[in-house]
XYZ file of C-alpha atoms in Angstrom:
592
model
C -25.351 -49.063 -22.913
C -22.905 -49.071 -25.805
C -22.245 -46.441 -28.418
C -22.229 -47.730 -31.933
C -20.101 -46.033 -34.502
C -21.937 -44.776 -37.473
C -21.541 -46.083 -40.966
C -20.363 -42.759 -42.057
C -17.681 -42.364 -39.500
C -16.503 -46.037 -40.268
C -16.248 -45.170 -43.829
C -14.568 -41.874 -43.180
C -11.992 -43.673 -40.930
C -11.196 -46.144 -43.721
C -10.747 -43.345 -46.372
C -8.753 -41.169 -44.126
C -6.488 -44.094 -43.465
C -5.809 -44.815 -47.060
C -5.355 -41.133 -47.598
C -2.739 -40.967 -45.034
C -0.675 -43.735 -46.454
C -1.274 -42.640 -50.231
C 0.034 -39.133 -49.149
C 1.786 -39.143 -45.751
C 2.733 -35.384 -45.861
C -1.038 -34.517 -45.705
C -1.083 -35.849 -42.098
C -4.639 -36.398 -40.729
C -6.780 -35.274 -43.685
C -10.434 -34.878 -43.935
C -11.937 -36.989 -46.610
C -14.988 -34.677 -46.625
C -17.599 -37.407 -46.749
C -21.192 -36.733 -47.369
C -24.294 -38.447 -48.229
C -24.863 -38.652 -52.128
C -27.634 -39.506 -54.613
C -25.078 -41.332 -56.701
C -23.828 -43.878 -54.343
C -24.110 -44.096 -50.409
C -21.505 -41.695 -49.858
C -19.295 -39.163 -51.645
C -15.789 -38.282 -50.444
C -14.743 -34.945 -51.838
C -11.589 -33.993 -50.001
C -9.083 -35.432 -52.345
C -9.362 -32.576 -54.839
C -8.024 -29.963 -52.318
C -5.261 -32.262 -51.092
C -4.099 -32.922 -54.420
C -3.905 -29.355 -55.229
C -1.845 -28.687 -52.080
C 0.512 -31.402 -52.881
C 0.667 -30.548 -56.626
C -0.433 -34.145 -57.450
C -2.889 -35.226 -60.089
C -6.544 -35.651 -58.199
C -7.515 -38.575 -60.326
C -4.306 -40.308 -59.950
C -4.122 -39.710 -56.147
C -7.994 -40.945 -56.001
C -6.987 -44.247 -57.732
C -4.108 -44.756 -55.184
C -6.453 -44.205 -52.460
C -9.048 -46.612 -53.715
C -6.316 -49.314 -53.994
C -5.580 -48.895 -50.332
C -9.186 -49.333 -49.055
C -10.199 -53.072 -48.304
C -13.736 -53.692 -49.491
C -16.339 -56.594 -48.859
C -17.311 -56.366 -45.141
C -18.237 -52.659 -44.877
C -17.570 -51.031 -48.332
C -19.127 -53.050 -51.279
C -17.664 -50.818 -53.990
C -15.712 -47.488 -54.591
C -15.466 -45.723 -57.948
C -13.387 -42.631 -58.829
C -15.660 -40.199 -60.557
C -15.114 -36.903 -62.245
C -11.806 -35.128 -61.573
C -11.216 -37.116 -58.351
C -14.468 -37.639 -56.143
C -14.978 -40.875 -54.544
C -18.323 -42.637 -54.908
C -18.762 -45.304 -52.083
C -21.345 -47.907 -51.796
C -22.015 -49.690 -48.146
C -22.793 -53.505 -48.059
C -26.386 -54.450 -47.203
C -24.671 -56.667 -44.359
C -22.902 -53.646 -42.654
C -26.314 -51.494 -42.846
C -28.283 -54.059 -40.965
C -25.387 -55.311 -38.642
C -24.960 -51.745 -37.430
C -28.645 -51.102 -37.062
C -28.878 -54.445 -35.083
C -26.039 -53.199 -32.649
C -28.196 -49.656 -32.336
C -31.413 -51.856 -31.423
C -29.631 -53.586 -28.451
C -28.990 -50.070 -26.787
C -31.625 -48.019 -24.921
C -29.846 -44.864 -26.201
C -29.972 -46.500 -29.872
C -26.185 -46.528 -29.671
C -25.900 -42.777 -29.769
C -22.480 -41.861 -28.031
C -22.399 -39.330 -25.051
C -20.317 -36.177 -25.902
C -16.469 -36.449 -25.264
C -16.165 -33.667 -22.868
C -19.406 -32.672 -21.511
C -19.631 -29.243 -19.633
C -22.418 -27.322 -17.731
C -24.763 -25.367 -19.719
C -27.159 -22.888 -18.097
C -30.178 -22.355 -20.228
C -32.169 -19.161 -19.705
C -35.681 -19.750 -21.081
C -39.443 -19.353 -20.452
C -39.306 -16.016 -18.846
C -42.807 -14.642 -18.024
C -43.512 -11.520 -15.954
C -45.039 -11.332 -12.579
C -48.696 -10.128 -12.393
C -48.880 -10.283 -16.224
C -50.602 -12.734 -18.743
C -48.634 -14.849 -20.607
C -49.200 -14.077 -24.463
C -48.042 -15.713 -27.867
C -44.722 -14.228 -27.641
C -43.717 -16.292 -24.762
C -44.434 -19.530 -26.543
C -41.050 -19.535 -28.427
C -38.756 -19.175 -25.618
C -40.390 -21.859 -23.602
C -40.586 -24.388 -26.375
C -37.195 -23.902 -27.973
C -35.529 -23.722 -24.648
C -37.114 -26.874 -23.347
C -36.120 -28.621 -26.502
C -32.630 -27.499 -26.074
C -32.554 -28.815 -22.384
C -33.546 -32.430 -23.580
C -31.202 -32.432 -26.604
C -28.194 -31.347 -24.497
C -28.893 -33.578 -21.559
C -29.237 -36.615 -24.060
C -25.791 -35.840 -25.091
C -24.432 -36.009 -21.506
C -24.257 -32.274 -20.815
C -25.254 -31.205 -17.180
C -27.960 -28.546 -17.772
C -29.045 -25.926 -15.187
C -32.516 -24.497 -16.044
C -33.083 -21.031 -15.126
C -36.404 -19.021 -15.524
C -35.532 -15.386 -15.086
C -38.757 -14.329 -14.500
C -39.786 -10.364 -14.385
C -40.396 -10.093 -10.703
C -38.948 -6.597 -9.787
C -39.209 -3.220 -10.770
C -40.871 0.208 -10.219
C -44.564 -1.196 -11.461
C -44.498 -3.246 -7.947
C -44.713 0.058 -6.012
C -48.316 0.673 -7.554
C -49.301 -2.907 -7.087
C -48.316 -3.187 -3.476
C -49.585 0.159 -2.558
C -53.024 -0.846 -3.888
C -53.026 -4.275 -2.142
C -52.115 -2.620 1.087
C -55.114 -0.262 0.839
C -57.432 -3.109 -0.532
C -56.182 -6.177 1.483
C -58.803 -8.685 -0.044
C -58.229 -8.160 -3.782
C -55.875 -11.473 -3.955
C -58.036 -13.562 -1.718
C -59.365 -16.885 -2.945
C -62.893 -18.127 -3.296
C -62.288 -21.252 -1.373
C -59.390 -23.072 0.513
C -59.273 -25.649 -2.337
C -56.802 -25.651 -5.083
C -56.637 -22.275 -7.071
C -56.964 -22.590 -10.766
C -54.464 -20.741 -12.962
C -57.464 -18.872 -14.334
C -58.660 -17.665 -11.116
C -55.122 -16.569 -10.074
C -54.668 -14.638 -13.375
C -58.037 -13.039 -13.172
C -57.269 -11.734 -9.515
C -54.044 -10.319 -10.742
C -55.562 -8.780 -13.927
C -58.295 -7.264 -12.031
C -55.733 -5.760 -9.519
C -53.367 -4.470 -12.279
C -56.208 -2.566 -13.906
C -57.553 -1.126 -10.875
C -54.156 0.053 -9.521
C -53.053 1.371 -12.943
C -56.352 3.441 -13.211
C -55.972 4.952 -9.625
C -52.167 5.466 -10.369
C -53.137 7.474 -13.510
C -55.949 9.552 -11.940
C -54.853 10.212 -8.158
C -51.744 12.189 -7.486
C -51.661 11.263 -3.913
C -51.966 7.624 -4.556
C -49.180 7.977 -7.321
C -46.828 9.610 -4.490
C -47.572 6.751 -1.967
C -46.855 4.210 -4.871
C -43.514 5.816 -5.726
C -42.664 5.835 -2.063
C -43.465 2.099 -1.867
C -40.761 1.401 -4.583
C -38.149 2.809 -2.261
C -39.408 0.614 0.660
C -39.381 -2.495 -1.674
C -35.735 -1.723 -2.697
C -34.758 -1.050 0.865
C -36.201 -4.520 1.880
C -38.792 -3.308 4.290
C -40.448 -6.738 5.574
C -44.083 -5.671 5.369
C -43.653 -4.476 1.528
C -41.624 -7.510 0.780
C -44.243 -9.953 2.137
C -46.985 -8.165 0.011
C -44.480 -8.507 -3.098
C -44.150 -12.028 -2.167
C -48.004 -12.649 -2.616
C -47.874 -11.340 -6.258
C -45.179 -13.747 -6.951
C -46.866 -16.568 -5.480
C -50.266 -15.796 -7.288
C -48.565 -15.368 -10.537
C -46.609 -18.883 -10.047
C -50.016 -20.535 -9.696
C -50.801 -19.040 -13.172
C -47.375 -19.627 -14.770
C -47.391 -23.446 -13.680
C -50.919 -24.010 -14.992
C -49.712 -22.729 -18.456
C -46.672 -24.728 -18.525
C -48.637 -27.732 -17.437
C -50.821 -27.276 -20.483
C -47.517 -26.876 -22.499
C -46.656 -30.341 -20.979
C -43.658 -28.805 -19.673
C -42.021 -29.697 -16.276
C -41.025 -26.453 -14.390
C -39.572 -26.702 -10.975
C -39.440 -24.056 -8.334
C -35.845 -24.083 -7.728
C -35.206 -23.300 -11.504
C -37.272 -20.180 -11.186
C -34.766 -17.539 -10.168
C -36.264 -14.055 -11.219
C -34.696 -10.512 -11.479
C -34.833 -10.208 -7.653
C -32.825 -13.256 -7.166
C -29.734 -11.111 -8.123
C -30.700 -7.980 -5.937
C -27.872 -8.748 -3.403
C -25.071 -8.873 -6.133
C -25.994 -5.522 -7.800
C -23.836 -3.167 -5.944
C -20.872 -5.346 -5.926
C -21.124 -5.949 -9.745
C -21.199 -2.070 -10.331
C -18.316 -1.712 -7.777
C -16.199 -4.489 -9.892
C -16.977 -2.910 -13.184
C -16.121 0.431 -12.123
C -12.933 -0.426 -10.091
C -11.528 -2.425 -13.318
C -12.336 0.487 -15.603
C -14.636 -1.654 -17.550
C -17.403 0.940 -16.668
C -17.194 4.712 -16.367
C -19.273 7.434 -14.861
C -20.828 9.634 -17.473
C -23.346 12.372 -16.489
C -23.690 10.395 -13.145
C -24.592 7.221 -14.809
C -22.273 4.240 -14.685
C -21.831 3.222 -18.424
C -20.051 0.869 -20.685
C -19.177 2.132 -24.166
C -18.366 0.384 -27.350
C -16.691 1.669 -30.583
C -19.530 -0.164 -32.664
C -22.516 0.805 -31.030
C -23.772 4.651 -31.984
C -27.088 6.273 -31.910
C -28.839 7.842 -34.777
C -27.032 11.160 -33.970
C -23.643 9.328 -34.426
C -22.767 9.574 -30.728
C -21.718 6.288 -28.763
C -24.845 4.412 -27.073
C -23.583 3.154 -23.871
C -24.896 0.077 -21.822
C -26.138 1.778 -18.667
C -25.447 -0.248 -15.639
C -26.586 2.215 -12.884
C -28.775 5.187 -13.572
C -27.833 8.606 -12.270
C -30.425 8.401 -9.345
C -28.708 5.226 -8.308
C -31.379 2.800 -9.608
C -30.186 -0.214 -11.404
C -31.299 -1.237 -15.035
C -31.589 -4.664 -16.671
C -27.947 -4.578 -17.493
C -26.931 -4.633 -13.859
C -29.308 -7.693 -13.281
C -28.034 -9.710 -16.308
C -24.428 -8.944 -15.471
C -24.926 -10.115 -11.902
C -26.684 -13.396 -13.375
C -23.669 -14.039 -15.554
C -21.410 -13.922 -12.399
C -23.829 -16.278 -10.412
C -24.015 -18.725 -13.315
C -20.336 -18.871 -13.851
C -19.185 -18.368 -10.300
C -21.808 -20.399 -8.390
C -22.933 -22.805 -10.858
C -20.019 -23.663 -12.536
C -21.189 -22.898 -16.267
C -19.088 -23.467 -19.146
C -21.752 -22.384 -21.596
C -24.805 -19.800 -21.035
C -27.696 -19.991 -23.526
C -30.043 -17.184 -23.548
C -33.379 -17.982 -25.538
C -34.532 -14.503 -26.047
C -36.355 -12.594 -28.692
C -34.019 -11.448 -31.564
C -35.295 -7.895 -30.828
C -33.119 -7.769 -27.503
C -29.977 -9.100 -29.505
C -28.135 -5.446 -29.136
C -28.706 -5.502 -25.577
C -27.265 -9.079 -25.114
C -24.300 -8.332 -27.406
C -23.529 -5.442 -25.117
C -23.852 -7.206 -21.947
C -21.761 -10.277 -23.257
C -18.946 -8.085 -24.305
C -19.061 -6.199 -20.930
C -18.727 -9.719 -19.098
C -15.916 -10.590 -21.308
C -13.952 -7.187 -20.598
C -14.580 -7.875 -16.827
C -13.261 -11.472 -17.229
C -16.421 -13.248 -16.359
C -16.694 -14.729 -19.697
C -13.503 -16.181 -21.719
C -12.482 -18.929 -23.921
C -13.388 -21.424 -21.484
C -16.827 -19.871 -20.632
C -18.979 -18.721 -23.543
C -22.310 -16.908 -23.796
C -24.736 -17.110 -26.844
C -28.089 -15.747 -27.480
C -30.411 -18.253 -29.210
C -32.278 -15.405 -30.761
C -35.870 -16.153 -32.087
C -38.076 -14.456 -34.592
C -41.731 -13.214 -34.104
C -44.965 -15.356 -34.302
C -46.920 -13.995 -37.217
C -50.736 -14.464 -37.916
C -52.012 -16.001 -41.082
C -51.663 -12.447 -42.746
C -48.012 -12.506 -42.101
C -48.309 -9.757 -39.547
C -47.602 -9.985 -35.858
C -50.146 -12.211 -34.400
C -53.034 -10.300 -32.958
C -56.811 -10.765 -31.963
C -59.572 -9.269 -34.120
C -59.723 -6.310 -31.542
C -55.857 -5.673 -32.080
C -54.964 -7.381 -28.683
C -51.944 -9.827 -28.197
C -53.310 -13.250 -28.205
C -53.384 -15.012 -24.740
C -51.278 -17.971 -24.634
C -54.063 -20.111 -22.845
C -56.517 -19.385 -25.373
C -54.298 -20.342 -28.290
C -53.303 -23.868 -26.580
C -56.971 -24.518 -25.721
C -58.066 -23.983 -29.371
C -55.277 -26.194 -30.716
C -56.251 -28.969 -28.429
C -60.091 -28.606 -29.567
C -59.114 -28.699 -33.190
C -56.822 -31.732 -32.638
C -59.481 -33.668 -30.401
C -61.815 -33.198 -33.448
C -59.160 -34.738 -35.790
C -58.467 -37.574 -33.418
C -62.223 -38.306 -33.029
C -62.696 -38.638 -36.744
C -60.382 -41.790 -36.875
C -61.290 -42.975 -33.160
C -63.866 -45.521 -34.127
C -61.614 -47.222 -36.517
C -58.769 -47.732 -34.100
C -60.938 -48.492 -31.014
C -60.117 -45.416 -28.786
C -62.089 -45.061 -25.602
C -63.455 -41.429 -24.879
C -60.592 -41.045 -22.207
C -57.982 -41.888 -24.829
C -59.599 -39.375 -27.499
C -59.284 -36.690 -24.766
C -55.718 -37.580 -23.768
C -54.664 -38.044 -27.565
C -56.338 -34.771 -28.442
C -54.231 -33.039 -25.877
C -50.748 -34.744 -27.101
C -51.902 -33.954 -30.906
C -52.727 -30.470 -30.144
C -49.837 -29.425 -27.941
C -47.447 -31.227 -30.015
C -48.784 -29.495 -33.067
C -48.002 -26.136 -31.560
C -44.516 -27.309 -30.383
C -43.576 -29.032 -33.669
C -44.596 -25.811 -36.009
C -42.319 -23.714 -33.648
C -39.442 -26.120 -33.654
C -39.579 -27.188 -37.425
C -38.735 -23.436 -38.321
C -35.102 -22.313 -37.692
C -35.565 -20.291 -34.365
C -34.193 -17.070 -35.964
C -36.969 -16.842 -38.607
C -40.534 -15.595 -38.062
C -43.315 -18.259 -38.474
C -46.872 -18.073 -39.268
C -49.227 -19.585 -36.695
C -51.805 -21.370 -38.711
C -53.781 -23.909 -36.632
C -55.372 -25.544 -39.714
C -51.897 -26.279 -41.097
C -50.703 -27.478 -37.737
C -53.320 -29.980 -37.253
C -53.289 -31.335 -40.841
C -52.481 -35.092 -41.291
C -50.352 -34.327 -44.372
C -47.155 -32.257 -44.895
C -44.400 -31.332 -42.358
C -46.706 -31.348 -39.053
C -46.213 -33.258 -35.810
C -49.587 -35.180 -36.466
C -47.936 -36.734 -39.516
C -45.047 -37.959 -37.494
C -47.505 -39.112 -34.501
C -49.589 -41.069 -37.100
C -46.460 -42.717 -38.591
C -45.476 -43.929 -35.078
C -48.990 -45.184 -34.233
C -49.191 -47.016 -37.695
C -45.984 -48.770 -36.974
C -46.941 -49.822 -33.495
C -50.310 -51.176 -35.080
C -48.364 -53.130 -37.508
C -46.021 -54.694 -34.682
C -48.993 -55.547 -32.765
C -50.645 -57.335 -35.566
C -47.556 -59.258 -36.226
C -47.425 -60.148 -32.469
C -43.936 -58.491 -32.194
C -45.246 -55.858 -29.675
C -44.779 -57.960 -26.659
C -41.064 -58.844 -25.255
C -39.912 -60.668 -28.209
C -38.028 -58.220 -30.513
C -38.115 -58.521 -34.353
C -34.856 -60.339 -35.513
C -32.390 -58.721 -37.869
C -31.033 -60.541 -40.862
C -27.833 -59.265 -42.119
C -27.461 -62.005 -44.748
C -30.400 -60.500 -46.880
C -30.137 -58.379 -49.975
C -31.739 -55.030 -49.425
C -34.368 -53.301 -51.442
C -33.683 -49.682 -52.363
C -36.356 -48.286 -49.870
C -34.707 -50.449 -47.098
C -31.490 -49.251 -47.655
C -32.525 -45.690 -47.722
C -34.513 -46.167 -44.446
C -31.557 -47.898 -42.816
C -28.944 -45.274 -43.705
C -31.217 -42.553 -42.340
C -31.734 -44.438 -39.175
C -28.106 -44.665 -38.781
C -27.564 -41.185 -38.961
C -29.589 -40.249 -35.905
C -26.559 -40.018 -33.454
C -24.544 -37.572 -35.667
C -27.780 -35.671 -36.304
C -28.237 -35.318 -32.495
C -24.700 -34.073 -31.991
C -25.146 -31.427 -34.726
C -28.430 -30.073 -33.162
C -26.817 -29.797 -29.757
C -23.425 -28.021 -31.123
C -25.420 -25.601 -33.222
C -28.402 -25.111 -30.695
C -30.479 -26.163 -33.572
C -33.716 -28.115 -32.655
C -35.168 -27.608 -36.173
C -32.691 -30.048 -37.425
C -34.177 -32.731 -35.212
C -37.559 -31.992 -36.586
C -36.400 -32.006 -40.235
C -34.657 -35.312 -39.323
C -37.802 -36.871 -38.120
C -39.990 -35.595 -40.957
C -37.601 -37.242 -43.433
C -37.680 -40.499 -41.436
C -41.359 -40.705 -41.585
C -41.343 -39.947 -45.398
C -38.704 -42.596 -45.999
C -40.842 -44.990 -43.866
C -43.834 -44.225 -45.796
C -41.957 -45.168 -49.161
C -40.491 -48.508 -47.597
C -43.950 -49.496 -46.401
C -45.427 -49.020 -49.924
C -42.595 -50.592 -51.654
C -41.811 -53.397 -49.237
C -44.497 -55.675 -47.943
C -44.042 -56.282 -44.259
C -46.758 -58.295 -42.960
C -47.193 -60.640 -46.007
C -43.705 -60.395 -47.801
C -42.706 -62.782 -50.660
C -40.962 -65.169 -50.914
C -40.292 -65.995 -47.257
C -40.578 -65.275 -43.613
C -37.141 -64.188 -43.027
C -37.727 -61.018 -45.219
C -40.783 -60.112 -43.230
C -38.751 -60.496 -39.871
C -36.246 -58.424 -41.161
C -38.764 -55.710 -42.288
C -40.445 -55.758 -39.040
C -36.925 -54.895 -37.375
C -36.650 -51.908 -39.408
C -40.329 -50.824 -38.383
C -39.499 -51.440 -34.832
C -36.101 -49.338 -34.955
C -37.925 -46.636 -36.964
C -40.642 -46.382 -34.191
C -38.052 -46.229 -31.402
C -35.970 -43.502 -33.140
C -39.168 -41.537 -33.929
C -40.264 -41.711 -30.213
C -36.885 -40.799 -28.750
C -36.711 -37.923 -31.259
C -40.046 -36.641 -30.565
C -39.430 -36.799 -26.840
C -36.342 -34.493 -27.419
C -38.638 -31.850 -28.752
C -41.133 -32.391 -25.904
C -43.747 -34.089 -28.043
C -45.504 -37.258 -27.073
C -46.331 -40.301 -29.381
C -49.491 -42.033 -28.662
C -49.433 -45.763 -29.250
C -53.044 -45.774 -30.897
C -54.196 -42.891 -32.972
């Protein structure tokens, strides 16, 4: 594999070198290069430098231009306005750079200079509870960030912090103890996620009803919590049955979402139980946490309740019980100390922002986080219905995630079926593509919105063939594959690039965008912004559509070489599309 410097970085280097020799006292100055609609690039950095050096910006710009060689990379540079540089690249440099990208499996995208270890906490369902639409975003955004960071060379450790501990288990375990066959399976064959969840639902409702109506059962259930926390073997064995049954269900949902979740990555709240006492001891001895009315608390100057009094983070309650804070702080200790994390990313609902702000600040005061090890919350907004209100069923219930995914796949399969005959899909391919398109539509709708914003869940819009949808991108990919098949370029013989040709405007626009892929990935990784990848891919598909319309590919005039070069652009576009979509967790069928 060979990383290929982008055209922008090469141009940037040339302008920076010329700036340094024209104005040595400025040192290594940033030319502030960006894409422009007046030329290929515009450099805006000269104005600020001239101001600092008390020089005339236009004169400085002219001197800089004189020091930049043209011909191979840069075709022409003009000074515009008070000292901007408008820079046009040669057609030859565009195609040569893309040809170098095409030789590499990674499309010439460089690995990060100093990769670290990132622990991503995402997809956190609760044991014995059904997953609903609120669980979707954490799973989808987290999985995309894992792929994007791994692609840049980062070592990524996945963590699914499932809710598998707490007082509600006393009620569930006690009920199971008194009704031992409630979680039994109908047969010895593999249990479906639906069966596992209906067992858990039934047991949860029955135990809740008994807990609310029978005081003696309530007393036994509360005593059972104490046994659980004390590690009583019989109680723990029953607790484990709930966790195992829930995992059958979780994994079936993640499987529907086309997400790979491995057992060792699932470390629930219970995984940190052995550390809680020590975490509290360390915080108290260092003075980070103090006792207040018997509870162990951490106070902050800027966090106050409605009454104006400080609202602390409670690490341990006055009765000796531990809250979420103790578990979250212990998880930070484990992730930094044992897993060697240099960055922690928490993909968690924005409504928990205050909790995490307090937890991170506490960990900093304790020395577990510092300049070398940082923690961030990748906070996400709410999924809304078409009416702009939080997404609910007609009966006002939260929407089951499974129902939502099934409906998306049904809608998508109908869309695929409409065009199936034309492209010659078998029934098996229609079913498979329906899944890829339906699940892709749900993921893309989520990932094409900045995580912090709420978004409307509108299936009609999501499976539409037009507009900013994954189906539009999947069709663009399938269309290119069809063009390549028809031209006989789909086999081992790759289309040939021809740097000697002059490029049409649509070819240039497509080429420059293809070259920007690596820089875009680096940006999305650094900013934890998968929506930037989605935006890039949508723009790529739009630029391809314009190119295909304006530049005949299969029967170009006047010569074959032009056609070869255009097929080369088609092939690289398809490879970039499929790579980008895979980073978002979306599949691209070859025929659609």
